[in-house]
Amino acid sequence: MKYALLFCTPVGGEEQSPAEHADDPRFADWFEEVRAGRVTGGARLRPSADATTVRVRGDEVLLSDGPFAETKEYLAGISFIDVADLDEAIALAARHPAADGGSVEVRPVWE
């Protein structure tokens, strides 16, 4: 089964670049553990302050700086995994460093 792991970081929390993640042993250990054919893609996202939100109302395109909503957490990254079932997806999410202080949403992917 395919799942998306959505990594959420508290607003105002530590912001790491992909290079810093690569040097952080917590992330390196997690990726080493799960890369055995289970992670099929993903990306580290820039901070929510860099986002542009697009809304269409009738014929008008409305743009706003920042995320779509004010929240205490923001989406910081996403990984796609291919695992046996939801239990395995949850186990991988629970071991991800983002779950410690932030959160990891586990969501099935339409197939």
mmCIF file of C-alpha atoms in Angstrom, residues 21-108:
data_model
loop_
_atom_site.group_PDB
_atom_site.id
_atom_site.type_symbol
_atom_site.label_atom_id
_atom_site.label_comp_id
_atom_site.label_asym_id
_atom_site.label_seq_id
_atom_site.Cartn_x
_atom_site.Cartn_y
_atom_site.Cartn_z
ATOM 1 C CA HIS A 21 19.010 17.203 7.291
ATOM 2 C CA ALA A 22 21.669 15.158 5.508
ATOM 3 C CA ASP A 23 24.152 16.040 8.278
ATOM 4 C CA ASP A 24 21.672 15.415 11.131
ATOM 5 C CA PRO A 25 22.167 11.850 12.423
ATOM 6 C CA ARG A 26 18.480 11.561 13.448
ATOM 7 C CA PHE A 27 17.357 12.074 9.839
ATOM 8 C CA ALA A 28 20.235 10.053 8.385
ATOM 9 C CA ASP A 29 19.339 7.089 10.639
ATOM 10 C CA TRP A 30 15.652 7.254 9.695
ATOM 11 C CA PHE A 31 16.346 7.445 5.968
ATOM 12 C CA GLU A 32 18.913 4.647 6.181
ATOM 13 C CA GLU A 33 16.334 2.449 7.919
ATOM 14 C CA VAL A 34 13.456 3.097 5.519
ATOM 15 C CA ARG A 35 15.201 3.482 2.167
ATOM 16 C CA ALA A 36 15.234 -0.289 1.699
ATOM 17 C CA GLY A 37 12.668 0.001 -1.090
ATOM 18 C CA ARG A 38 9.989 1.638 1.023
ATOM 19 C CA VAL A 39 10.542 5.355 0.337
ATOM 20 C CA THR A 40 9.517 6.012 -3.263
ATOM 21 C CA GLY A 41 9.844 9.810 -3.358
ATOM 22 C CA GLY A 42 9.471 13.000 -1.417
ATOM 23 C CA ALA A 43 10.758 16.492 -0.847
ATOM 24 C CA ARG A 44 11.767 18.932 1.854
ATOM 25 C CA LEU A 45 9.644 22.067 1.523
ATOM 26 C CA ARG A 46 10.807 25.625 2.093
ATOM 27 C CA PRO A 47 9.286 27.459 5.109
ATOM 28 C CA SER A 48 5.617 28.404 4.974
ATOM 29 C CA ALA A 49 6.607 32.082 4.854
ATOM 30 C CA ASP A 50 7.863 31.396 1.312
ATOM 31 C CA ALA A 51 4.473 30.054 0.181
ATOM 32 C CA THR A 52 2.040 31.751 -2.169
ATOM 33 C CA THR A 53 -1.604 30.742 -1.889
ATOM 34 C CA VAL A 54 -3.772 30.817 -5.015
ATOM 35 C CA ARG A 55 -7.564 31.064 -4.847
ATOM 36 C CA VAL A 56 -10.030 31.503 -7.702
ATOM 37 C CA ARG A 57 -13.300 33.349 -7.045
ATOM 38 C CA GLY A 58 -15.351 33.535 -10.201
ATOM 39 C CA ASP A 59 -13.065 34.979 -12.875
ATOM 40 C CA GLU A 60 -10.656 36.519 -10.374
ATOM 41 C CA VAL A 61 -7.369 34.898 -9.323
ATOM 42 C CA LEU A 62 -6.461 35.940 -5.783
ATOM 43 C CA LEU A 63 -2.916 35.571 -4.471
ATOM 44 C CA SER A 64 -1.739 35.850 -0.899
ATOM 45 C CA ASP A 65 1.680 35.480 0.646
ATOM 46 C CA GLY A 66 2.153 32.681 3.116
ATOM 47 C CA PRO A 67 0.317 29.447 3.825
ATOM 48 C CA PHE A 68 -3.366 28.843 3.140
ATOM 49 C CA ALA A 69 -4.238 29.160 6.833
ATOM 50 C CA GLU A 70 -2.754 30.437 10.072
ATOM 51 C CA THR A 71 -1.720 27.391 12.072
ATOM 52 C CA LYS A 72 0.570 26.359 14.899
ATOM 53 C CA GLU A 73 2.288 23.908 12.554
ATOM 54 C CA TYR A 74 3.070 23.986 8.855
ATOM 55 C CA LEU A 75 3.809 21.354 6.249
ATOM 56 C CA ALA A 76 7.602 21.063 6.078
ATOM 57 C CA GLY A 77 8.060 18.009 3.882
ATOM 58 C CA ILE A 78 6.536 14.917 2.369
ATOM 59 C CA SER A 79 7.680 11.362 1.713
ATOM 60 C CA PHE A 80 5.920 8.679 -0.262
ATOM 61 C CA ILE A 81 6.284 5.160 1.076
ATOM 62 C CA ASP A 82 5.254 1.736 -0.169
ATOM 63 C CA VAL A 83 4.594 -0.573 2.767
ATOM 64 C CA ALA A 84 2.519 -3.632 3.638
ATOM 65 C CA ASP A 85 -0.197 -1.839 5.602
ATOM 66 C CA LEU A 86 -1.212 1.115 7.775
ATOM 67 C CA ASP A 87 0.495 -0.380 10.833
ATOM 68 C CA GLU A 88 3.870 -0.356 9.072
ATOM 69 C CA ALA A 89 3.271 3.203 7.833
ATOM 70 C CA ILE A 90 2.471 4.357 11.372
ATOM 71 C CA ALA A 91 5.560 2.622 12.748
ATOM 72 C CA LEU A 92 7.772 4.432 10.218
ATOM 73 C CA ALA A 93 6.076 7.764 10.922
ATOM 74 C CA ALA A 94 6.531 7.350 14.673
ATOM 75 C CA ARG A 95 10.297 6.902 14.234
ATOM 76 C CA HIS A 96 10.714 10.007 12.042
ATOM 77 C CA PRO A 97 12.439 12.917 13.844
ATOM 78 C CA ALA A 98 9.627 15.304 12.815
ATOM 79 C CA ALA A 99 7.216 13.380 15.058
ATOM 80 C CA ASP A 100 9.250 14.459 18.106
ATOM 81 C CA GLY A 101 7.942 17.975 18.768
ATOM 82 C CA GLY A 102 5.994 18.204 15.493
ATOM 83 C CA SER A 103 3.707 15.707 13.827
ATOM 84 C CA VAL A 104 3.580 13.285 10.919
ATOM 85 C CA GLU A 105 0.272 12.803 9.113
ATOM 86 C CA VAL A 106 -0.103 9.378 7.480
ATOM 87 C CA ARG A 107 -2.424 9.483 4.496
ATOM 88 C CA PRO A 108 -3.253 6.724 1.972
#
